[in-house]
CSV table of C-alpha atoms in Angstrom, one decimal:
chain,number,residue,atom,x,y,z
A,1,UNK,CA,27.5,-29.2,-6.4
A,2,UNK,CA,31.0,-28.6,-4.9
A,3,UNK,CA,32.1,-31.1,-2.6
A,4,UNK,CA,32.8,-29.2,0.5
A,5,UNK,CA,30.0,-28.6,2.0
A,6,UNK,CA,31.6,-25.1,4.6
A,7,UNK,CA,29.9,-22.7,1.3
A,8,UNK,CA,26.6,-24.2,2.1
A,9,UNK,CA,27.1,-24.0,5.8
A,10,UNK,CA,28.3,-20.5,5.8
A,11,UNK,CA,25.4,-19.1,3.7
A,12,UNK,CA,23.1,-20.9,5.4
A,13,UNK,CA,23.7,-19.8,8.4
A,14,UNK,CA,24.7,-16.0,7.1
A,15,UNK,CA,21.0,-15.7,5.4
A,16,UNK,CA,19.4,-17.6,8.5
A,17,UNK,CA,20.7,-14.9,10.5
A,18,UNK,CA,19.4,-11.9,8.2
A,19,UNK,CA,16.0,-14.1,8.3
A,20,UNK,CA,16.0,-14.1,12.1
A,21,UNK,CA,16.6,-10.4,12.1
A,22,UNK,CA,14.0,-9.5,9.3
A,23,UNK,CA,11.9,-11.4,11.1
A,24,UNK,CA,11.6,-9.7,14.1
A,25,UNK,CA,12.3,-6.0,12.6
A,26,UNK,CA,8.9,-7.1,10.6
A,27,UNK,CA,7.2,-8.0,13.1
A,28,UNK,CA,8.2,-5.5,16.0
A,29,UNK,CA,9.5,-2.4,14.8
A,30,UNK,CA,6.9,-2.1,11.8
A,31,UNK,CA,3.5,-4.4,12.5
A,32,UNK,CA,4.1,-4.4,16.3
A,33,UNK,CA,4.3,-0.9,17.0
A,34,UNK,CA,2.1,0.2,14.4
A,35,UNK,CA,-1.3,-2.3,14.8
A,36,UNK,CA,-3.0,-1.7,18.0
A,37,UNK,CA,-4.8,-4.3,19.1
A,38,UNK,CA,-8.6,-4.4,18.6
A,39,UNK,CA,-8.2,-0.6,17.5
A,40,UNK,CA,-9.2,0.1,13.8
A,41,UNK,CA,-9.5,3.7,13.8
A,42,UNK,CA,-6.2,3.9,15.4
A,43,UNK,CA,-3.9,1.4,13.7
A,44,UNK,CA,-5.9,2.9,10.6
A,45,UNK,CA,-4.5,6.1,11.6
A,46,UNK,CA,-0.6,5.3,11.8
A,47,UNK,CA,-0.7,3.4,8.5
A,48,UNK,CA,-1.8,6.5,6.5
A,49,UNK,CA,0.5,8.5,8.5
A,50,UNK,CA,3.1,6.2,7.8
A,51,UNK,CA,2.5,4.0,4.6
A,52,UNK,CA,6.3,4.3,3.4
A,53,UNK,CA,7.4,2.3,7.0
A,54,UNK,CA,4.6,-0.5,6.3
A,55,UNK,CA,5.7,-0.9,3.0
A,56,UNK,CA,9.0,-1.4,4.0
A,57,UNK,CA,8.3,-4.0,6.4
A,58,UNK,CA,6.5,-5.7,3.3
A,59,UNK,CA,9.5,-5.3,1.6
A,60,UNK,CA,12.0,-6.7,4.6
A,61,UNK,CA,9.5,-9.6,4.8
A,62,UNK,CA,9.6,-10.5,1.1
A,63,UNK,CA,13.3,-10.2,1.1
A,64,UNK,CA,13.2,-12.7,4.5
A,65,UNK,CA,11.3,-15.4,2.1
A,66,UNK,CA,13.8,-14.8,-0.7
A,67,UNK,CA,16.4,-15.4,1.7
A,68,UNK,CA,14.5,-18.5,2.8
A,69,UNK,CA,14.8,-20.3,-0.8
A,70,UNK,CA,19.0,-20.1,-0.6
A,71,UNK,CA,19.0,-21.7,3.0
A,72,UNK,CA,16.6,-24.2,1.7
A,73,UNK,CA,18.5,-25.3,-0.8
A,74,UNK,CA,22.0,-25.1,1.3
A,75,UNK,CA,20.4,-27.6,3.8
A,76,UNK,CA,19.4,-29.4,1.1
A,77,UNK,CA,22.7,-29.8,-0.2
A,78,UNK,CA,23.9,-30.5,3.3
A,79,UNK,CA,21.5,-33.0,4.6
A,80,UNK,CA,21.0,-35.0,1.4
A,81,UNK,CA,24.2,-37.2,2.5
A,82,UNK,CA,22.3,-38.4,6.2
A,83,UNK,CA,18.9,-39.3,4.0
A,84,UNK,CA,17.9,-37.9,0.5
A,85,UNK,CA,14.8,-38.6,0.7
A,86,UNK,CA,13.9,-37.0,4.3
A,87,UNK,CA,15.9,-34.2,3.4
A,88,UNK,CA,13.8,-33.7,0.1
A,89,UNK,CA,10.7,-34.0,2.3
A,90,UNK,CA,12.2,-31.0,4.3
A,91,UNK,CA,12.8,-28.7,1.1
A,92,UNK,CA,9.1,-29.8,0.2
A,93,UNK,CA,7.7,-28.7,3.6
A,94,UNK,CA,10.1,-26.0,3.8
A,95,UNK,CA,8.6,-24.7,0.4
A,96,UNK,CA,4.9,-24.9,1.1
A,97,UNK,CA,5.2,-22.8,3.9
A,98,UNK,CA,7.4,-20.1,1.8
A,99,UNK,CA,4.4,-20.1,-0.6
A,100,UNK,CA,1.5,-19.8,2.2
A,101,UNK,CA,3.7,-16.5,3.5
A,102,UNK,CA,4.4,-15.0,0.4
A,103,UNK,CA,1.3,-15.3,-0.5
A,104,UNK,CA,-0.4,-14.4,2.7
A,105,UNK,CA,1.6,-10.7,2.4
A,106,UNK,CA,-1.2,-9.6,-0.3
A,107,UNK,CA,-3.3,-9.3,2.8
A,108,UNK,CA,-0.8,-6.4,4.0
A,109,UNK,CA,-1.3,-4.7,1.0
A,110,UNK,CA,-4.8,-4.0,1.6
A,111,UNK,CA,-5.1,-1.8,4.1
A,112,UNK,CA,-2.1,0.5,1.8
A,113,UNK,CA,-5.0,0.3,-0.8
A,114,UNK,CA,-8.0,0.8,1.2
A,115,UNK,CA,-6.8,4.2,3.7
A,116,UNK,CA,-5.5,5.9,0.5
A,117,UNK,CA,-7.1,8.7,-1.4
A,118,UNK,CA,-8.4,6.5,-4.4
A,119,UNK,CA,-11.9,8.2,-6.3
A,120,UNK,CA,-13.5,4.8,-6.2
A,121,UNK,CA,-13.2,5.0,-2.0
A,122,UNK,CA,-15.2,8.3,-1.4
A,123,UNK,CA,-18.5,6.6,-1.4
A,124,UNK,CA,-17.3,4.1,1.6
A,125,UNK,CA,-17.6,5.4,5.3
A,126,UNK,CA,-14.1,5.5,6.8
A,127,UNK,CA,-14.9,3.4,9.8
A,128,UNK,CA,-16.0,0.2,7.2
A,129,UNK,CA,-12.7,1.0,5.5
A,130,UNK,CA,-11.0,1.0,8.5
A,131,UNK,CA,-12.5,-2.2,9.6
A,132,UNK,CA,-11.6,-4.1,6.4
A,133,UNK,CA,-8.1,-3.0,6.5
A,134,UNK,CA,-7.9,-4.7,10.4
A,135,UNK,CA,-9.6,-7.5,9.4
A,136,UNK,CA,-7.0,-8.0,6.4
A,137,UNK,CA,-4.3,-7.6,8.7
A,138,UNK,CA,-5.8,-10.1,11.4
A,139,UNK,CA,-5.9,-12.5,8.2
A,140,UNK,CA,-2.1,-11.7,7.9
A,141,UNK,CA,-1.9,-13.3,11.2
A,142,UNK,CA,-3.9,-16.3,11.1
A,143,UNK,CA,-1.7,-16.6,7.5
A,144,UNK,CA,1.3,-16.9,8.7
A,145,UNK,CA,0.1,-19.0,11.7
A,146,UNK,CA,-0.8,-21.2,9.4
A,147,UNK,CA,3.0,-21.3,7.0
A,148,UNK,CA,4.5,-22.1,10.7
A,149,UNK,CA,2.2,-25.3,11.0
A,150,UNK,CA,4.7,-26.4,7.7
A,151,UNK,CA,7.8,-25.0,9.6
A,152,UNK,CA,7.2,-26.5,12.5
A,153,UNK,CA,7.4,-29.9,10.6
A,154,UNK,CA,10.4,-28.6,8.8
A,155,UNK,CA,12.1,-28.3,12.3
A,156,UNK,CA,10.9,-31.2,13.6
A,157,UNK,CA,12.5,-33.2,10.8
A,158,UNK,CA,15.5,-31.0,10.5
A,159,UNK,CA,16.5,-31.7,13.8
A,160,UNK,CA,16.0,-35.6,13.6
A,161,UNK,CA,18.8,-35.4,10.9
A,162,UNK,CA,21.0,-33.0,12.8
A,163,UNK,CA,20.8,-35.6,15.3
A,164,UNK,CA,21.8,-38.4,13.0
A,165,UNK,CA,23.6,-36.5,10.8
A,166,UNK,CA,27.8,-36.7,12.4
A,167,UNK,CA,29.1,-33.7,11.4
A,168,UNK,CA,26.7,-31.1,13.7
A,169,UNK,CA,25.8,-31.0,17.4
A,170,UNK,CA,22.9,-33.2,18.5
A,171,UNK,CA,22.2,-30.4,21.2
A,172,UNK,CA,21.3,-28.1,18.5
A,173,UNK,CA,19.1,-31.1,16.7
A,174,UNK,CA,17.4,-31.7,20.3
A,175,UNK,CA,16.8,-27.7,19.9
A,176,UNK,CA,15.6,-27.7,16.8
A,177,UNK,CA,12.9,-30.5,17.3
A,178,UNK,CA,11.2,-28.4,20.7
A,179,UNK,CA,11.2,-25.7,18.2
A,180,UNK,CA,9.0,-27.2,16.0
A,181,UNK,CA,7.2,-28.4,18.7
A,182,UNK,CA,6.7,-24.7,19.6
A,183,UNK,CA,5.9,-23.8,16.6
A,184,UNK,CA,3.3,-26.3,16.1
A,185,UNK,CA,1.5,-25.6,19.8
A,186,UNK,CA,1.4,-21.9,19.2
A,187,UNK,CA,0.0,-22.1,15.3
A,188,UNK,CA,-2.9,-25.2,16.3
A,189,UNK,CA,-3.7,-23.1,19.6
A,190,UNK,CA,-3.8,-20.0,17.2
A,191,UNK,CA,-6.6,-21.9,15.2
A,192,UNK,CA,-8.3,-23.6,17.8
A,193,UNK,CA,-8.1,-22.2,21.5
A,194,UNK,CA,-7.3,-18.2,20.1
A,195,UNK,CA,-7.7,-17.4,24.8
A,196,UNK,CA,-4.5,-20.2,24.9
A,197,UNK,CA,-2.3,-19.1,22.3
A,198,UNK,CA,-2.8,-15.5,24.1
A,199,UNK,CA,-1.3,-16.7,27.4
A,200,UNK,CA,1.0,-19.0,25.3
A,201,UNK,CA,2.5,-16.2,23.1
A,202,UNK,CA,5.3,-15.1,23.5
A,203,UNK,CA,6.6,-17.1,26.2
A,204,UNK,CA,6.5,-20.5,23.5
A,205,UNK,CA,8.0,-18.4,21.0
A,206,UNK,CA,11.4,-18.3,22.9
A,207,UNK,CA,13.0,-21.8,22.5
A,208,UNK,CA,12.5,-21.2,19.2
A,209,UNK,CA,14.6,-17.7,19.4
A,210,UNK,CA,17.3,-20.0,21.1
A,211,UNK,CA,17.1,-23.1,19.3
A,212,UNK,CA,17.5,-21.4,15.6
A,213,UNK,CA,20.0,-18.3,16.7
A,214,UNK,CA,22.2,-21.2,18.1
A,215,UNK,CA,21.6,-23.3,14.4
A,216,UNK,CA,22.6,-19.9,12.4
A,217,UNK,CA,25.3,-18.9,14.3
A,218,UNK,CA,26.7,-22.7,14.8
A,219,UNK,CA,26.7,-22.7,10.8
A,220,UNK,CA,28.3,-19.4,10.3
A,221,UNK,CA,30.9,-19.9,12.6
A,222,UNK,CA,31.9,-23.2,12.9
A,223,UNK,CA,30.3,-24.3,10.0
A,224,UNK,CA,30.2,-28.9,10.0
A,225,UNK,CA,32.6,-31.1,10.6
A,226,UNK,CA,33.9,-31.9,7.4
A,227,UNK,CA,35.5,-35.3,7.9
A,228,UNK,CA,32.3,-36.5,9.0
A,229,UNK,CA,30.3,-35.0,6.1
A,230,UNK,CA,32.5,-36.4,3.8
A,231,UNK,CA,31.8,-40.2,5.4
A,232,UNK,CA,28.4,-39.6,4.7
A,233,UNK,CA,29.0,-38.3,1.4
A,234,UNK,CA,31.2,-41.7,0.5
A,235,UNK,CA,28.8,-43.9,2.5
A,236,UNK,CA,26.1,-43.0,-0.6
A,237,UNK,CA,28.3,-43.9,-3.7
A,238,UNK,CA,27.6,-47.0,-5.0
């Protein structure tokens, strides 16, 4: 690994940004405007009249979890200097939750399979087709409430060594941890009390909006004090 560590705070914080961004183009412009709540037949409908747009917000989300491996491993390399060992719990974390939503997009692949024009389909009514296809893509969602438990820990962590780490603002580590805290309320309330995380969402979604836009762009543009990496960095040699 070089030793400056400005590379891995610039491409952390470029990719974080195109992660943020894929995020919510995935989530808004494609699955938001496209799934109507408690609607089958209908969100049924504007997949098969637009399977190419769902399939590209597969695509933007697979790419956001590629994108999620490099900043893993730049934090990694920045963090492993304030405490290896919590930072290596972090990649850990950090990686469980990449699996459980990479995984968790077969789920939007089903409906692409189920509203085609396959022979094996023509025996099934279209309104159980329909149903299975919205009940794959409520799965989706319970999914990837579930990777955001494991992220919510990442940011919990991730901020206690911002906060101890010297070379990055502790405001942004104080952000960080209510972030995970957000994360955490709105996943367990997700799985527990669905009528709470309804009122909740997406009201405790926004600190964590702020808190990681002001991480990316922090990284990007001002990248870490150097000087005060580097005492961390000599403060590990034997």
């Amino acid at each position: 690994m070089t030793t400056s560590p400005q590379p891995y705070a610039r491409l952390a914080g470029l990719l974080y940004l195109v992660i943020i961004a894929a995020g919510i183009f995935g989530e808004l412009a494609v699955r938001g405007s496209m799934v109507a709540s408690g609607d089958a037949a209908l969100t049924a409908a504007r997949i098969a009249a637009s399977p190419d747009r769902w399939r590209l917000g597969i695509a933007i989300d697979l790419l956001m979890h590629v994108c999620d491996v490099f900043v893993m491993w730049s934090l990694y390399a920045l963090f492993r200097v304030v405490n290896r060992r919590l930072a290596l719990l972090v990649l850990l974390f950090n990686l469980v939750q990449t699996a459980v939503l990479v995984a968790n997009k077969l789920f939007l692949l089903v409906p692409l399979m189920l509203l085609g024009d396959a022979p094996y389909l023509h025996g099934v009514p279209a309104t159980q087709l329909q149903a299975w296809s919205y009940v794959a893509i409520r799965l989706h969602e319970h999914g990837f409430g579930i990777g955001l438990i494991f992220f919510g820990v990442v940011c919990v962590l991730e901020g206690h060594l911002i906060r101890r780490s010297g070379f990055l603002p502790r405001t942004i580590g104080m952000l960080m941890q209510v972030a995970g805290v957000c994360y955490l309320v709105n996943s367990l309330a997700q799985l527990l009390a669905p009528s709470l995380q309804g009122v909740l969402f997406p009201w405790v979604m926004l600190p964590v909006f702020v808190a990681e836009t002001s991480f990316a762009l922090w990284l990007l543009i001002r990248g870490v004090d150097a000087g005060g990496w580097q005492r961390r960095m000599d403060a590990t040699r034997p």
